[in-house]
Amino acid sequence: MSADSLIGGNLLSIEDLSADGLAEVLEVAESFVEVNGRSVKKIPVLKGRVIASLFFEESTRTRLSFETAAKRLSADVLSLAVASSSVKKGESLKDTIETIEALGIDAVVLRHRSSGAAHQVSRWVKEAKVINAGDGTHEHPSQALIDLFTVRRAVAERRGVDSRGSGLALLAGARVLIIGDIVHSRVARSEMLAYAKAGAQVRVIGPGTLVPGNVEIYGAERAENLDVELAEADVVSLLRMQEERGSGRFVPSLHEFSTLYGIDERRARLIRDDAVITHPGPMVRGVEVSSLVADDPRMVVREQVTNGVPIRMAILFLALSTRGEMVNV
Ligand code: CP
C-alpha cells in the first residue's frame, strides 16, 4: 500500500489520502454508478469477505449506504445492534472489537461519539481494515468524498462535460463556502481538508463561537460577510447545528442563529444560479435552511444520498484490494 492511496488501507481521515488518492476514490466510484443503475445491482468483487457495521451513534444515511454498498459488492455484513448488544451490559469498545474480529472479519465500519475512536480501533485490530463512519467532532471522511463526488458531477453536468476521468480538475479553483457550526462538525473538518486538497478555495463562516480559530490548518480561511460570500460561491455547504454535542449553548438561541446564518429565500436569491448547494443531512428545516430552500433545484442533498452508495462501494473495494487485484477492475 502506498501512504497516500486507499488501496489496502484504512480510511480514518481525509489526511490519509493524497490528492491522487482522493481522485482515485472518485474515479472508482464512477464505475460503480453504472452497477447501481442495473436491474441486478450486485457484483461479486468482495464475495466471501465479511464487513462489520458498528454504529455506536445514530445514523440513517451512512449506515444504510455502507451496508448497501457492502451487499452490492457481495460481501457478508455483520450489523451490530448496539442497543441490544453486550455493550449495554458494560462491555468495552476494545472487548467488543476483539470479539467481532474473532468472528473473522475483513473490515470494520465504525461510527462512534468519541473523537479518535476509529484511530484507536485501528490500533486494536490485527488484520481488519477500519473505515471511519464519523467519530465525534473529528472527521467523517466518506461524507466529504460523497460531497466532492456530487459537486464534481454537478459541475460536469452544468458544463456539459463528462465527470469520468476528470480527476480533480472540475473542483480546482472552486470557491467553497461552508456555513454554520464548524466547531462541532466532523463533516466540516473532512470537507475543509478534502476541498483544499482538491485545489478549491475554502472559506468558512458562522457565529464566532462556532468557528474554530485555527481553520488554516485544514486549508480554509474565515469569512465575515455572509451575503458577499454567498454571491461569490460556487459551492455552498450547509451544516446542521449539532445539538447532541451542545451546539445550542454556543448561540443565544436557534432563532438567532437561523436569522443570522440560516439560508432563507432572500439569501438563496444571492446564490448564483449555477452554484451547487450541499447538505450532508439530516437537514433541520427552519434552522440552517428554510423549507423552500431545502427543495431548491440547486440543492443536491438527494444526489448526495444516492452517491453515498457508489462512493462507499469504492471505499470498501479499495480498502480490501491489493495493487494486483486493481488491474482487474
Ligand atoms: N450525513 C450523515 O452522516 O448522516 P447520518 O447521520 O444519517 O448517517
PDB file of C-alpha atoms in Angstrom, residues 17-165:
ATOM      1  CA  LEU A  17      -5.273  10.375   1.178  1.00  0.00           C
ATOM      2  CA  SER A  18      -3.122  12.375  -1.205  1.00  0.00           C
ATOM      3  CA  ALA A  19      -4.829  14.363  -3.972  1.00  0.00           C
ATOM      4  CA  ASP A  20      -4.221  11.389  -6.294  1.00  0.00           C
ATOM      5  CA  GLY A  21      -5.648   9.009  -3.709  1.00  0.00           C
ATOM      6  CA  LEU A  22      -8.712  11.203  -3.401  1.00  0.00           C
ATOM      7  CA  ALA A  23      -9.205  11.307  -7.185  1.00  0.00           C
ATOM      8  CA  GLU A  24      -8.787   7.521  -7.303  1.00  0.00           C
ATOM      9  CA  VAL A  25     -11.794   7.053  -4.976  1.00  0.00           C
ATOM     10  CA  LEU A  26     -13.903   9.362  -7.162  1.00  0.00           C
ATOM     11  CA  GLU A  27     -12.931   7.503 -10.354  1.00  0.00           C
ATOM     12  CA  VAL A  28     -13.619   4.053  -8.894  1.00  0.00           C
ATOM     13  CA  ALA A  29     -16.980   5.342  -7.622  1.00  0.00           C
ATOM     14  CA  GLU A  30     -17.873   6.455 -11.169  1.00  0.00           C
ATOM     15  CA  SER A  31     -17.522   2.851 -12.309  1.00  0.00           C
ATOM     16  CA  PHE A  32     -19.882   1.740  -9.525  1.00  0.00           C
ATOM     17  CA  VAL A  33     -22.555   4.283 -10.566  1.00  0.00           C
ATOM     18  CA  GLU A  34     -23.153   2.070 -13.596  1.00  0.00           C
ATOM     19  CA  VAL A  35     -23.573  -1.010 -11.353  1.00  0.00           C
ATOM     20  CA  ASN A  36     -26.177   0.850  -9.278  1.00  0.00           C
ATOM     21  CA  GLY A  37     -28.156   1.606 -12.431  1.00  0.00           C
ATOM     22  CA  ARG A  38     -28.538  -2.069 -13.388  1.00  0.00           C
ATOM     23  CA  SER A  39     -31.658  -4.114 -12.615  1.00  0.00           C
ATOM     24  CA  VAL A  40     -29.406  -6.566 -10.728  1.00  0.00           C
ATOM     25  CA  LYS A  41     -27.253  -4.231  -8.639  1.00  0.00           C
ATOM     26  CA  LYS A  42     -24.690  -6.741  -7.475  1.00  0.00           C
ATOM     27  CA  ILE A  43     -21.154  -7.698  -8.477  1.00  0.00           C
ATOM     28  CA  PRO A  44     -19.007 -10.428  -6.909  1.00  0.00           C
ATOM     29  CA  VAL A  45     -15.830  -8.461  -6.192  1.00  0.00           C
ATOM     30  CA  LEU A  46     -15.994  -8.854  -2.387  1.00  0.00           C
ATOM     31  CA  LYS A  47     -17.659 -12.288  -2.352  1.00  0.00           C
ATOM     32  CA  GLY A  48     -16.591 -14.193   0.755  1.00  0.00           C
ATOM     33  CA  ARG A  49     -15.404 -11.034   2.563  1.00  0.00           C
ATOM     34  CA  VAL A  50     -17.059 -10.032   5.849  1.00  0.00           C
ATOM     35  CA  ILE A  51     -17.707  -6.414   6.833  1.00  0.00           C
ATOM     36  CA  ALA A  52     -18.793  -5.456  10.360  1.00  0.00           C
ATOM     37  CA  SER A  53     -21.057  -2.425  10.631  1.00  0.00           C
ATOM     38  CA  LEU A  54     -20.700  -0.947  14.109  1.00  0.00           C
ATOM     39  CA  PHE A  55     -22.740   2.174  14.771  1.00  0.00           C
ATOM     40  CA  PHE A  56     -22.484   3.344  18.378  1.00  0.00           C
ATOM     41  CA  GLU A  57     -24.265   6.581  17.434  1.00  0.00           C
ATOM     42  CA  GLU A  58     -27.447   7.266  15.455  1.00  0.00           C
ATOM     43  CA  SER A  59     -27.326   7.174  11.656  1.00  0.00           C
ATOM     44  CA  THR A  60     -29.692   6.808   8.723  1.00  0.00           C
ATOM     45  CA  ARG A  61     -27.686   7.611   5.578  1.00  0.00           C
ATOM     46  CA  THR A  62     -24.206   6.390   6.487  1.00  0.00           C
ATOM     47  CA  ARG A  63     -25.256   3.072   7.946  1.00  0.00           C
ATOM     48  CA  LEU A  64     -27.756   2.210   5.215  1.00  0.00           C
ATOM     49  CA  SER A  65     -25.417   3.211   2.391  1.00  0.00           C
ATOM     50  CA  PHE A  66     -22.338   1.407   3.789  1.00  0.00           C
ATOM     51  CA  GLU A  67     -24.403  -1.757   4.320  1.00  0.00           C
ATOM     52  CA  THR A  68     -25.996  -1.417   0.862  1.00  0.00           C
ATOM     53  CA  ALA A  69     -22.549  -0.838  -0.656  1.00  0.00           C
ATOM     54  CA  ALA A  70     -21.115  -3.942   1.034  1.00  0.00           C
ATOM     55  CA  LYS A  71     -24.035  -6.093  -0.154  1.00  0.00           C
ATOM     56  CA  ARG A  72     -23.783  -4.778  -3.729  1.00  0.00           C
ATOM     57  CA  LEU A  73     -20.148  -5.909  -3.712  1.00  0.00           C
ATOM     58  CA  SER A  74     -21.385  -9.351  -2.488  1.00  0.00           C
ATOM     59  CA  ALA A  75     -19.715  -9.062   0.938  1.00  0.00           C
ATOM     60  CA  ASP A  76     -21.404 -10.512   4.020  1.00  0.00           C
ATOM     61  CA  VAL A  77     -22.441  -7.839   6.531  1.00  0.00           C
ATOM     62  CA  LEU A  78     -22.375  -8.259  10.319  1.00  0.00           C
ATOM     63  CA  SER A  79     -24.505  -5.449  11.673  1.00  0.00           C
ATOM     64  CA  LEU A  80     -24.257  -4.880  15.423  1.00  0.00           C
ATOM     65  CA  ALA A  81     -27.442  -3.553  17.009  1.00  0.00           C
ATOM     66  CA  VAL A  82     -25.648  -1.652  19.766  1.00  0.00           C
ATOM     67  CA  ALA A  83     -28.836  -1.009  21.781  1.00  0.00           C
ATOM     68  CA  SER A  84     -29.402  -4.772  22.218  1.00  0.00           C
ATOM     69  CA  SER A  85     -25.734  -5.842  22.352  1.00  0.00           C
ATOM     70  CA  SER A  86     -23.433  -6.640  25.256  1.00  0.00           C
ATOM     71  CA  VAL A  87     -22.240  -3.013  25.091  1.00  0.00           C
ATOM     72  CA  LYS A  88     -25.350  -2.343  27.214  1.00  0.00           C
ATOM     73  CA  LYS A  89     -24.018  -4.790  29.821  1.00  0.00           C
ATOM     74  CA  GLY A  90     -20.828  -2.764  30.132  1.00  0.00           C
ATOM     75  CA  GLU A  91     -18.578  -4.413  27.536  1.00  0.00           C
ATOM     76  CA  SER A  92     -15.814  -2.034  26.499  1.00  0.00           C
ATOM     77  CA  LEU A  93     -15.193  -0.894  22.920  1.00  0.00           C
ATOM     78  CA  LYS A  94     -11.886  -2.819  22.914  1.00  0.00           C
ATOM     79  CA  ASP A  95     -13.529  -6.063  24.017  1.00  0.00           C
ATOM     80  CA  THR A  96     -16.383  -5.560  21.552  1.00  0.00           C
ATOM     81  CA  ILE A  97     -13.948  -5.042  18.674  1.00  0.00           C
ATOM     82  CA  GLU A  98     -11.805  -8.027  19.681  1.00  0.00           C
ATOM     83  CA  THR A  99     -14.932 -10.189  19.939  1.00  0.00           C
ATOM     84  CA  ILE A 100     -16.119  -9.185  16.493  1.00  0.00           C
ATOM     85  CA  GLU A 101     -12.673  -9.669  14.968  1.00  0.00           C
ATOM     86  CA  ALA A 102     -12.572 -13.157  16.491  1.00  0.00           C
ATOM     87  CA  LEU A 103     -15.610 -13.998  14.324  1.00  0.00           C
ATOM     88  CA  GLY A 104     -13.415 -13.483  11.267  1.00  0.00           C
ATOM     89  CA  ILE A 105     -13.986 -10.118   9.617  1.00  0.00           C
ATOM     90  CA  ASP A 106     -12.155  -8.207   6.888  1.00  0.00           C
ATOM     91  CA  ALA A 107     -13.284  -4.653   7.667  1.00  0.00           C
ATOM     92  CA  VAL A 108     -14.984  -2.616  10.375  1.00  0.00           C
ATOM     93  CA  VAL A 109     -17.147   0.388   9.545  1.00  0.00           C
ATOM     94  CA  LEU A 110     -17.283   2.368  12.782  1.00  0.00           C
ATOM     95  CA  ARG A 111     -19.336   5.296  13.968  1.00  0.00           C
ATOM     96  CA  HIS A 112     -18.656   6.461  17.498  1.00  0.00           C
ATOM     97  CA  ARG A 113     -19.390   9.515  19.601  1.00  0.00           C
ATOM     98  CA  SER A 114     -15.728   9.810  20.690  1.00  0.00           C
ATOM     99  CA  SER A 115     -13.263  11.710  18.512  1.00  0.00           C
ATOM    100  CA  GLY A 116     -10.344   9.398  17.744  1.00  0.00           C
ATOM    101  CA  ALA A 117     -12.341   6.171  18.203  1.00  0.00           C
ATOM    102  CA  ALA A 118     -11.559   4.933  14.670  1.00  0.00           C
ATOM    103  CA  HIS A 119      -7.814   5.571  15.146  1.00  0.00           C
ATOM    104  CA  GLN A 120      -7.940   3.701  18.457  1.00  0.00           C
ATOM    105  CA  VAL A 121      -9.781   0.739  16.907  1.00  0.00           C
ATOM    106  CA  SER A 122      -7.224   0.609  14.074  1.00  0.00           C
ATOM    107  CA  ARG A 123      -4.543   0.014  16.737  1.00  0.00           C
ATOM    108  CA  TRP A 124      -6.564  -2.816  18.347  1.00  0.00           C
ATOM    109  CA  VAL A 125      -7.477  -4.862  15.258  1.00  0.00           C
ATOM    110  CA  LYS A 126      -4.971  -7.380  13.926  1.00  0.00           C
ATOM    111  CA  GLU A 127      -5.880  -7.644  10.233  1.00  0.00           C
ATOM    112  CA  ALA A 128      -9.224  -5.917   9.618  1.00  0.00           C
ATOM    113  CA  LYS A 129      -9.336  -2.584   7.783  1.00  0.00           C
ATOM    114  CA  VAL A 130     -11.019   0.254   9.645  1.00  0.00           C
ATOM    115  CA  ILE A 131     -13.342   2.740   7.961  1.00  0.00           C
ATOM    116  CA  ASN A 132     -14.292   5.825   9.968  1.00  0.00           C
ATOM    117  CA  ALA A 133     -18.023   6.455   9.536  1.00  0.00           C
ATOM    118  CA  GLY A 134     -17.896   9.533  11.789  1.00  0.00           C
ATOM    119  CA  ASP A 135     -16.007   9.928  15.106  1.00  0.00           C
ATOM    120  CA  GLY A 136     -17.277  12.597  17.488  1.00  0.00           C
ATOM    121  CA  THR A 137     -16.354  16.060  16.272  1.00  0.00           C
ATOM    122  CA  HIS A 138     -13.233  14.821  14.462  1.00  0.00           C
ATOM    123  CA  GLU A 139     -13.920  13.571  10.919  1.00  0.00           C
ATOM    124  CA  HIS A 140     -16.426  11.975   8.560  1.00  0.00           C
ATOM    125  CA  PRO A 141     -14.201  11.215   5.558  1.00  0.00           C
ATOM    126  CA  SER A 142     -16.679   9.178   3.497  1.00  0.00           C
ATOM    127  CA  GLN A 143     -19.178  12.073   3.681  1.00  0.00           C
ATOM    128  CA  ALA A 144     -16.581  14.521   2.347  1.00  0.00           C
ATOM    129  CA  LEU A 145     -15.786  12.129  -0.521  1.00  0.00           C
ATOM    130  CA  ILE A 146     -19.516  11.959  -1.328  1.00  0.00           C
ATOM    131  CA  ASP A 147     -19.711  15.749  -1.304  1.00  0.00           C
ATOM    132  CA  LEU A 148     -16.749  16.149  -3.668  1.00  0.00           C
ATOM    133  CA  PHE A 149     -18.119  13.452  -5.963  1.00  0.00           C
ATOM    134  CA  THR A 150     -21.570  15.070  -6.036  1.00  0.00           C
ATOM    135  CA  VAL A 151     -20.167  18.540  -6.711  1.00  0.00           C
ATOM    136  CA  ARG A 152     -17.843  17.181  -9.421  1.00  0.00           C
ATOM    137  CA  ARG A 153     -20.800  15.534 -11.186  1.00  0.00           C
ATOM    138  CA  ALA A 154     -22.991  18.649 -10.798  1.00  0.00           C
ATOM    139  CA  VAL A 155     -20.261  20.919 -12.228  1.00  0.00           C
ATOM    140  CA  ALA A 156     -19.691  18.475 -15.105  1.00  0.00           C
ATOM    141  CA  GLU A 157     -23.418  18.477 -15.880  1.00  0.00           C
ATOM    142  CA  ARG A 158     -23.605  22.300 -15.836  1.00  0.00           C
ATOM    143  CA  ARG A 159     -20.612  22.499 -18.205  1.00  0.00           C
ATOM    144  CA  GLY A 160     -21.828  19.667 -20.452  1.00  0.00           C
ATOM    145  CA  VAL A 161     -18.676  17.596 -19.893  1.00  0.00           C
ATOM    146  CA  ASP A 162     -18.022  14.091 -18.585  1.00  0.00           C
ATOM    147  CA  SER A 163     -17.020  13.847 -14.929  1.00  0.00           C
ATOM    148  CA  ARG A 164     -15.419  10.446 -15.533  1.00  0.00           C
ATOM    149  CA  GLY A 165     -11.678  10.708 -15.875  1.00  0.00           C
TER     150      GLY A 165
END
